[in-house]
């Protein structure tokens, strides 16, 4: 349990201006002006909850999201009759940033999640990526509202729902098929909160290798032939994925677990990746995204086997710009070389440096 009892009440945050936490390089960062918090608070493990703790630490270092909850802005967006998870998460990040504890237990967040899904209440290890998507979707559903100003990517949708989650994490992909007989082109658009990337069979690869594999054009033939409405029959077709809209913060998930004729196994390939300037411009169709680059700010690690193991997180503090390892209640400083070295990296959220939002606010989260 916490070595010091967590604070039960926090003074309402007061700000000298409306500067966004997204501009965490500025000296007047909202978090930085709160004298009590440092963002170095560990999270106690109440029994196989490391998968939850690592995700909470990554979200706690996502500065636009933290500012939204710490300032109480989320209250105005709550859907009537909902809000258990947003309220629990807001109380948690307040304790993590404004409290004076070395570590705390996220019991209320865990209780609410267990109430919403039995898998998160039975004390067994769960998949961190699945939890992250579940967590973000619940926040979105509790905070969503009808958008009045639709951009070019949602202009065909009516009553488009938006939320702080959609604004920060949601992107759009287009699945394009071209008939190789009549060259009719069809496309299907879908939104995403994370990209789950396949891994090449090599023992060593780069994140760009994984991205190229994900966006690679494929030929659908033989038993995989799709139906062509113009030809009136099944035809060989090319299929490719394009990014229509890149999110401000992109979550990349590595598919380290695969199934084959011999059963399930974990891929332990070493994946290299840059800490800064991950360029995704070649995968997007947006003209304004010619120099779409991202900076890394959080990493989820998994050590162990397919059936058991342990999750930890590496996060870059938005105030000090220093990296820390979060291993449940233990928080330690780490060097950048360690972040890039392990073969255990499971997913990493990047913050967009040169999107429209970043060009205005210069995000460094």
Short mmCIF file of C-alpha atoms in Angstrom, two decimals:
data_model
loop_
_atom_site.label_atom_id
_atom_site.label_comp_id
_atom_site.label_asym_id
_atom_site.label_seq_id
_atom_site.Cartn_x
_atom_site.Cartn_y
_atom_site.Cartn_z
CA UNK A 1 0.00 0.00 0.00
CA UNK A 2 1.11 3.63 -0.39
CA UNK A 3 3.85 4.71 1.96
CA UNK A 4 1.95 7.94 2.45
CA UNK A 5 -1.81 8.15 2.12
CA UNK A 6 -2.84 9.66 -1.22
CA UNK A 7 -4.31 13.14 -1.04
CA UNK A 8 -8.08 13.05 -1.08
CA UNK A 9 -8.64 16.65 -2.12
CA UNK A 10 -6.69 18.84 -4.50
CA UNK A 11 -6.99 22.57 -4.91
CA UNK A 12 -8.59 23.64 -8.15
CA UNK A 13 -5.81 24.23 -10.69
CA UNK A 14 -5.24 27.91 -11.39
CA UNK A 15 -3.58 29.03 -14.60
CA UNK A 16 -2.02 32.31 -15.49
CA UNK A 17 -2.96 31.86 -19.14
CA UNK A 18 -4.57 29.37 -21.48
CA UNK A 19 -1.36 27.76 -22.66
CA UNK A 20 -1.90 24.14 -23.62
CA UNK A 21 -0.11 21.27 -21.99
CA UNK A 22 0.52 20.06 -25.50
CA UNK A 23 3.21 22.73 -25.66
CA UNK A 24 5.17 20.93 -22.97
CA UNK A 25 8.44 22.48 -24.08
CA UNK A 26 7.23 25.85 -22.80
CA UNK A 27 8.34 26.98 -19.37
CA UNK A 28 4.76 27.74 -18.32
CA UNK A 29 3.42 24.22 -18.85
CA UNK A 30 0.20 23.63 -16.92
CA UNK A 31 1.66 20.60 -15.18
CA UNK A 32 4.87 22.41 -14.37
CA UNK A 33 3.00 25.19 -12.57
CA UNK A 34 1.57 22.72 -10.07
CA UNK A 35 4.23 22.54 -7.40
CA UNK A 36 3.11 19.26 -5.84
CA UNK A 37 3.30 16.91 -8.80
CA UNK A 38 6.14 15.48 -10.79
CA UNK A 39 4.57 12.70 -12.84
CA UNK A 40 6.94 10.20 -11.21
CA UNK A 41 4.28 8.38 -9.20
CA UNK A 42 4.44 4.60 -9.33
CA UNK A 43 1.38 2.34 -9.40
CA UNK A 44 0.98 -0.60 -7.04
CA UNK A 45 0.25 -4.06 -8.41
CA UNK A 46 -2.80 -5.58 -6.74
CA UNK A 47 -2.36 -8.93 -8.47
CA UNK A 48 -1.45 -9.34 -12.15
CA UNK A 49 -2.32 -5.71 -12.92
CA UNK A 50 0.97 -4.71 -14.54
CA UNK A 51 -0.86 -4.66 -17.90
CA UNK A 52 -3.13 -1.94 -16.51
CA UNK A 53 -0.36 0.01 -14.78
CA UNK A 54 1.78 0.35 -17.91
CA UNK A 55 -1.15 1.71 -19.93
CA UNK A 56 -2.10 4.18 -17.19
CA UNK A 57 1.49 5.47 -17.09
CA UNK A 58 1.53 5.99 -20.87
CA UNK A 59 -1.78 7.85 -20.76
CA UNK A 60 -0.56 9.88 -17.78
CA UNK A 61 2.32 11.14 -19.92
CA UNK A 62 0.04 12.11 -22.81
CA UNK A 63 -0.03 15.79 -21.98
CA UNK A 64 -3.07 17.06 -23.95
CA UNK A 65 -5.12 14.27 -22.38
CA UNK A 66 -3.80 14.95 -18.87
CA UNK A 67 -4.51 18.67 -19.15
CA UNK A 68 -8.06 17.93 -20.28
CA UNK A 69 -8.71 15.87 -17.14
CA UNK A 70 -6.58 17.76 -14.62
CA UNK A 71 -8.27 21.09 -15.40
CA UNK A 72 -11.73 19.55 -15.13
CA UNK A 73 -12.55 20.38 -18.77
CA UNK A 74 -13.86 16.85 -19.27
CA UNK A 75 -16.82 17.50 -16.94
CA UNK A 76 -18.53 19.71 -19.53
CA UNK A 77 -18.36 16.88 -22.09
CA UNK A 78 -19.72 14.05 -19.94
CA UNK A 79 -22.73 12.23 -21.36
CA UNK A 80 -25.62 12.27 -18.89
CA UNK A 81 -25.77 9.06 -16.91
CA UNK A 82 -22.18 8.15 -17.77
CA UNK A 83 -18.75 9.12 -16.50
CA UNK A 84 -17.55 6.44 -14.07
CA UNK A 85 -14.30 5.80 -15.93
CA UNK A 86 -13.58 9.46 -16.81
CA UNK A 87 -14.12 10.44 -13.17
CA UNK A 88 -11.91 7.61 -11.89
CA UNK A 89 -9.18 8.43 -14.41
CA UNK A 90 -9.34 12.15 -13.60
CA UNK A 91 -8.91 11.43 -9.88
CA UNK A 92 -5.99 9.13 -10.64
CA UNK A 93 -4.04 11.59 -12.80
CA UNK A 94 -4.65 14.29 -10.21
CA UNK A 95 -3.00 12.06 -7.61
CA UNK A 96 -0.19 11.10 -10.01
CA UNK A 97 0.67 14.68 -10.96
CA UNK A 98 -0.47 16.79 -8.04
CA UNK A 99 -0.11 14.41 -5.12
CA UNK A 100 2.94 13.67 -2.97
CA UNK A 101 2.94 9.84 -2.99
CA UNK A 102 5.80 7.65 -4.13
CA UNK A 103 3.20 5.22 -5.43
CA UNK A 104 -0.55 4.69 -5.30
CA UNK A 105 -2.98 1.92 -6.16
CA UNK A 106 -5.37 2.56 -9.09
CA UNK A 107 -8.11 0.66 -7.28
CA UNK A 108 -11.04 2.78 -8.46
CA UNK A 109 -10.00 2.59 -12.12
CA UNK A 110 -9.58 -1.18 -11.78
CA UNK A 111 -12.98 -1.50 -10.08
CA UNK A 112 -14.75 0.45 -12.81
CA UNK A 113 -13.03 -1.53 -15.58
CA UNK A 114 -13.93 -4.81 -13.87
CA UNK A 115 -17.54 -3.69 -13.63
CA UNK A 116 -17.58 -3.00 -17.37
CA UNK A 117 -15.76 -6.18 -18.44
CA UNK A 118 -15.35 -9.36 -16.39
CA UNK A 119 -11.90 -10.06 -17.85
CA UNK A 120 -10.52 -7.07 -15.96
CA UNK A 121 -11.90 -8.16 -12.60
CA UNK A 122 -10.79 -11.77 -12.16
CA UNK A 123 -7.13 -11.10 -11.29
CA UNK A 124 -5.65 -12.75 -14.38
CA UNK A 125 -3.08 -11.22 -16.71
CA UNK A 126 -4.65 -9.52 -19.73
CA UNK A 127 -3.32 -8.09 -22.97
CA UNK A 128 -2.21 -4.47 -22.54
CA UNK A 129 -3.13 -3.48 -26.10
CA UNK A 130 -6.66 -4.85 -25.76
CA UNK A 131 -7.04 -2.98 -22.49
CA UNK A 132 -5.80 0.25 -24.08
CA UNK A 133 -8.37 0.07 -26.89
CA UNK A 134 -11.13 -0.81 -24.43
CA UNK A 135 -10.11 2.08 -22.16
CA UNK A 136 -10.00 4.64 -24.97
CA UNK A 137 -13.33 3.49 -26.39
CA UNK A 138 -15.05 3.81 -23.00
CA UNK A 139 -13.65 7.32 -22.56
CA UNK A 140 -14.81 8.21 -26.07
CA UNK A 141 -18.33 6.88 -25.49
CA UNK A 142 -18.64 8.73 -22.17
CA UNK A 143 -17.35 12.02 -23.58
CA UNK A 144 -18.51 12.02 -27.20
CA UNK A 145 -20.62 14.75 -28.70
CA UNK A 146 -22.00 15.59 -32.12
CA UNK A 147 -19.52 17.49 -34.24
CA UNK A 148 -20.79 20.69 -35.82
CA UNK A 149 -17.73 21.47 -37.91
CA UNK A 150 -16.95 18.51 -40.15
CA UNK A 151 -13.61 18.44 -41.93
CA UNK A 152 -13.00 17.07 -45.39
CA UNK A 153 -12.53 13.54 -44.08
CA UNK A 154 -15.88 13.37 -42.28
CA UNK A 155 -17.96 15.51 -44.65
CA UNK A 156 -19.82 12.44 -45.91
CA UNK A 157 -20.83 11.44 -42.38
CA UNK A 158 -23.88 12.80 -40.64
CA UNK A 159 -23.97 13.46 -36.92
CA UNK A 160 -20.30 12.61 -36.66
CA UNK A 161 -19.32 11.86 -33.07
CA UNK A 162 -16.18 13.40 -31.67
CA UNK A 163 -14.41 13.50 -28.33
CA UNK A 164 -11.00 14.34 -26.95
CA UNK A 165 -10.04 10.72 -27.68
CA UNK A 166 -11.06 11.01 -31.33
CA UNK A 167 -9.31 14.37 -31.67
CA UNK A 168 -6.02 13.05 -30.29
CA UNK A 169 -5.80 9.40 -31.32
CA UNK A 170 -8.18 8.74 -34.20
CA UNK A 171 -6.95 8.46 -37.78
CA UNK A 172 -8.48 7.22 -41.02
CA UNK A 173 -7.37 4.49 -43.40
CA UNK A 174 -8.57 3.74 -46.90
CA UNK A 175 -8.56 0.17 -48.22
CA UNK A 176 -8.25 0.46 -52.01
CA UNK A 177 -8.96 -2.40 -54.42
CA UNK A 178 -8.32 -2.25 -58.18
CA UNK A 179 -9.65 -4.89 -60.57
CA UNK A 180 -6.79 -6.13 -62.75
CA UNK A 181 -9.20 -6.85 -65.62
CA UNK A 182 -11.36 -3.72 -65.94
CA UNK A 183 -9.29 -1.49 -63.59
CA UNK A 184 -12.38 -0.43 -61.66
CA UNK A 185 -11.30 1.13 -58.38
CA UNK A 186 -13.19 0.79 -55.11
CA UNK A 187 -12.31 1.96 -51.64
CA UNK A 188 -13.54 1.53 -48.09
CA UNK A 189 -12.74 3.98 -45.30
CA UNK A 190 -12.33 3.06 -41.66
CA UNK A 191 -11.13 4.84 -38.55
CA UNK A 192 -8.42 3.54 -36.24
CA UNK A 193 -7.08 4.20 -32.76
CA UNK A 194 -3.91 2.18 -33.29
CA UNK A 195 -2.01 0.51 -36.12
CA UNK A 196 -1.29 -3.18 -35.50
CA UNK A 197 1.78 -3.87 -37.61
CA UNK A 198 2.92 -7.29 -38.84
CA UNK A 199 6.56 -8.17 -38.29
CA UNK A 200 8.87 -9.56 -41.00
CA UNK A 201 10.44 -12.96 -40.30
CA UNK A 202 13.92 -11.49 -39.87
CA UNK A 203 15.53 -11.59 -36.43
CA UNK A 204 16.27 -7.88 -36.76
CA UNK A 205 14.11 -5.28 -38.45
CA UNK A 206 13.13 -1.62 -38.21
CA UNK A 207 9.81 0.00 -37.53
CA UNK A 208 9.87 1.21 -41.14
CA UNK A 209 10.13 -2.43 -42.27
CA UNK A 210 6.96 -3.16 -40.30
CA UNK A 211 5.21 -0.10 -41.74
CA UNK A 212 6.17 -1.04 -45.31
CA UNK A 213 4.80 -4.53 -44.72
CA UNK A 214 1.51 -3.08 -43.41
CA UNK A 215 1.05 -0.65 -46.33
CA UNK A 216 2.42 -3.03 -48.99
CA UNK A 217 0.25 -3.64 -52.04
CA UNK A 218 -0.97 -7.23 -52.37
CA UNK A 219 -2.50 -9.21 -55.22
CA UNK A 220 -5.70 -11.05 -54.35
CA UNK A 221 -6.00 -14.09 -56.59
CA UNK A 222 -7.16 -17.71 -56.67
CA UNK A 223 -9.33 -18.42 -53.62
CA UNK A 224 -8.82 -14.84 -52.38
CA UNK A 225 -10.35 -13.25 -55.49
CA UNK A 226 -12.87 -10.51 -54.58
CA UNK A 227 -16.05 -9.93 -56.56
CA UNK A 228 -15.87 -7.13 -59.15
CA UNK A 229 -19.24 -5.41 -59.60
CA UNK A 230 -18.23 -4.05 -63.02
CA UNK A 231 -17.10 -7.42 -64.40
CA UNK A 232 -19.94 -9.25 -62.67
CA UNK A 233 -17.62 -11.99 -61.42
CA UNK A 234 -14.64 -12.65 -59.21
CA UNK A 235 -11.41 -11.18 -60.53
CA UNK A 236 -7.79 -10.81 -59.51
CA UNK A 237 -7.43 -7.48 -57.75
CA UNK A 238 -4.70 -5.42 -56.16
CA UNK A 239 -5.26 -4.26 -52.59
CA UNK A 240 -3.44 -1.49 -50.76
CA UNK A 241 -3.90 0.60 -47.62
CA UNK A 242 -3.47 4.36 -47.54
CA UNK A 243 -3.66 6.76 -44.62
CA UNK A 244 -6.29 9.41 -45.30
CA UNK A 245 -5.91 11.20 -42.00
CA UNK A 246 -2.98 10.91 -39.63
CA UNK A 247 -3.82 11.39 -35.94
CA UNK A 248 -2.06 13.87 -33.69
CA UNK A 249 -0.91 10.93 -31.58
CA UNK A 250 -0.42 7.59 -33.28
CA UNK A 251 -0.25 4.30 -31.39
CA UNK A 252 1.78 1.61 -33.11
CA UNK A 253 1.22 -1.95 -31.93
CA UNK A 254 3.61 -4.74 -32.92
CA UNK A 255 1.92 -8.08 -33.54
CA UNK A 256 4.39 -10.18 -31.56
CA UNK A 257 2.04 -13.15 -31.15
CA UNK A 258 1.18 -15.36 -34.10
CA UNK A 259 -0.50 -18.67 -34.79
CA UNK A 260 0.66 -21.39 -37.18
CA UNK A 261 0.34 -25.15 -37.63
CA UNK A 262 2.49 -25.67 -34.55
CA UNK A 263 0.32 -23.50 -32.29
CA UNK A 264 0.78 -20.02 -30.87
CA UNK A 265 4.14 -18.38 -30.32
CA UNK A 266 5.72 -15.06 -29.45
CA UNK A 267 7.99 -13.28 -31.94
CA UNK A 268 11.14 -12.02 -30.23
CA UNK A 269 12.65 -10.11 -33.15
CA UNK A 270 14.57 -6.96 -32.32
CA UNK A 271 12.83 -3.90 -33.77
CA UNK A 272 14.80 -0.68 -34.16
CA UNK A 273 13.00 2.65 -34.17
CA UNK A 274 13.85 6.35 -33.92
CA UNK A 275 13.14 8.40 -30.83
CA UNK A 276 12.46 11.41 -33.05
CA UNK A 277 11.31 12.14 -36.59
CA UNK A 278 9.48 8.94 -37.49
CA UNK A 279 8.38 9.92 -41.00
CA UNK A 280 4.95 8.67 -42.10
CA UNK A 281 4.47 11.09 -45.01
CA UNK A 282 4.99 8.38 -47.64
CA UNK A 283 1.96 6.47 -46.36
CA UNK A 284 -0.57 9.30 -46.37
CA UNK A 285 -2.54 10.85 -49.21
CA UNK A 286 -2.94 14.22 -47.48
CA UNK A 287 -1.07 16.97 -49.39
CA UNK A 288 -0.49 18.96 -46.20
CA UNK A 289 1.27 15.98 -44.62
CA UNK A 290 4.36 16.03 -46.82
CA UNK A 291 6.59 16.14 -43.76
CA UNK A 292 4.56 14.12 -41.28
CA UNK A 293 6.97 13.26 -38.47
CA UNK A 294 6.41 11.88 -35.01
CA UNK A 295 8.41 11.89 -31.77
CA UNK A 296 8.31 8.93 -29.41
CA UNK A 297 7.09 9.54 -25.87
CA UNK A 298 5.98 6.17 -24.49
CA UNK A 299 6.77 2.49 -24.90
CA UNK A 300 5.04 -0.61 -23.55
CA UNK A 301 7.34 -3.60 -22.95
CA UNK A 302 6.42 -7.23 -22.42
CA UNK A 303 8.82 -9.83 -21.07
CA UNK A 304 7.89 -13.48 -20.83
CA UNK A 305 5.99 -16.01 -22.87
CA UNK A 306 2.68 -16.12 -24.68
CA UNK A 307 0.82 -17.23 -21.58
CA UNK A 308 2.62 -15.31 -18.85
CA UNK A 309 4.98 -12.42 -18.33
CA UNK A 310 5.32 -8.89 -17.08
CA UNK A 311 4.55 -5.46 -18.54
CA UNK A 312 6.56 -2.28 -17.95
CA UNK A 313 6.51 1.15 -19.57
CA UNK A 314 9.06 3.72 -20.69
CA UNK A 315 7.68 7.27 -20.68
CA UNK A 316 9.18 10.65 -21.46
CA UNK A 317 8.26 13.20 -18.80
CA UNK A 318 6.61 16.14 -20.61
CA UNK A 319 8.04 18.67 -18.16
CA UNK A 320 11.64 17.52 -17.71
CA UNK A 321 11.90 15.75 -21.11
CA UNK A 322 13.66 12.89 -19.32
CA UNK A 323 12.85 9.20 -19.77
CA UNK A 324 11.71 6.98 -16.90
CA UNK A 325 10.98 3.30 -16.53
CA UNK A 326 7.70 2.49 -14.78
CA UNK A 327 7.78 -0.99 -13.26
CA UNK A 328 4.60 -0.98 -11.17
CA UNK A 329 5.44 1.02 -8.02
CA UNK A 330 9.11 1.41 -8.95
CA UNK A 331 10.11 4.45 -11.04
CA UNK A 332 13.70 4.87 -12.27
CA UNK A 333 15.58 7.14 -14.66
CA UNK A 334 16.76 5.47 -17.86
CA UNK A 335 18.96 6.49 -20.77
CA UNK A 336 17.75 6.68 -24.35
CA UNK A 337 19.99 3.77 -25.38
CA UNK A 338 18.03 1.39 -23.16
CA UNK A 339 14.74 2.42 -24.75
CA UNK A 340 15.92 1.37 -28.19
CA UNK A 341 17.63 -1.86 -27.18
CA UNK A 342 15.11 -4.50 -26.01
CA UNK A 343 13.38 -7.07 -28.19
CA UNK A 344 10.37 -6.88 -25.91
CA UNK A 345 8.77 -3.70 -27.21
CA UNK A 346 5.06 -4.29 -27.68
CA UNK A 347 3.63 -0.93 -28.69
CA UNK A 348 4.63 2.68 -28.82
CA UNK A 349 2.54 5.83 -29.03
CA UNK A 350 4.15 8.67 -30.93
CA UNK A 351 3.16 12.30 -30.72
CA UNK A 352 2.82 14.16 -33.98
CA UNK A 353 5.43 16.87 -34.45
CA UNK A 354 4.43 18.24 -37.84
CA UNK A 355 0.71 17.92 -38.29
CA UNK A 356 -1.49 20.99 -38.49
CA UNK A 357 -1.90 20.99 -34.74
CA UNK A 358 1.81 20.54 -34.16
CA UNK A 359 2.75 23.33 -36.51
CA UNK A 360 0.72 25.66 -34.32
CA UNK A 361 1.52 24.24 -30.93
CA UNK A 362 4.79 22.35 -31.45
CA UNK A 363 3.76 19.22 -29.57
CA UNK A 364 6.51 17.41 -27.66
CA UNK A 365 4.55 14.86 -25.61
#
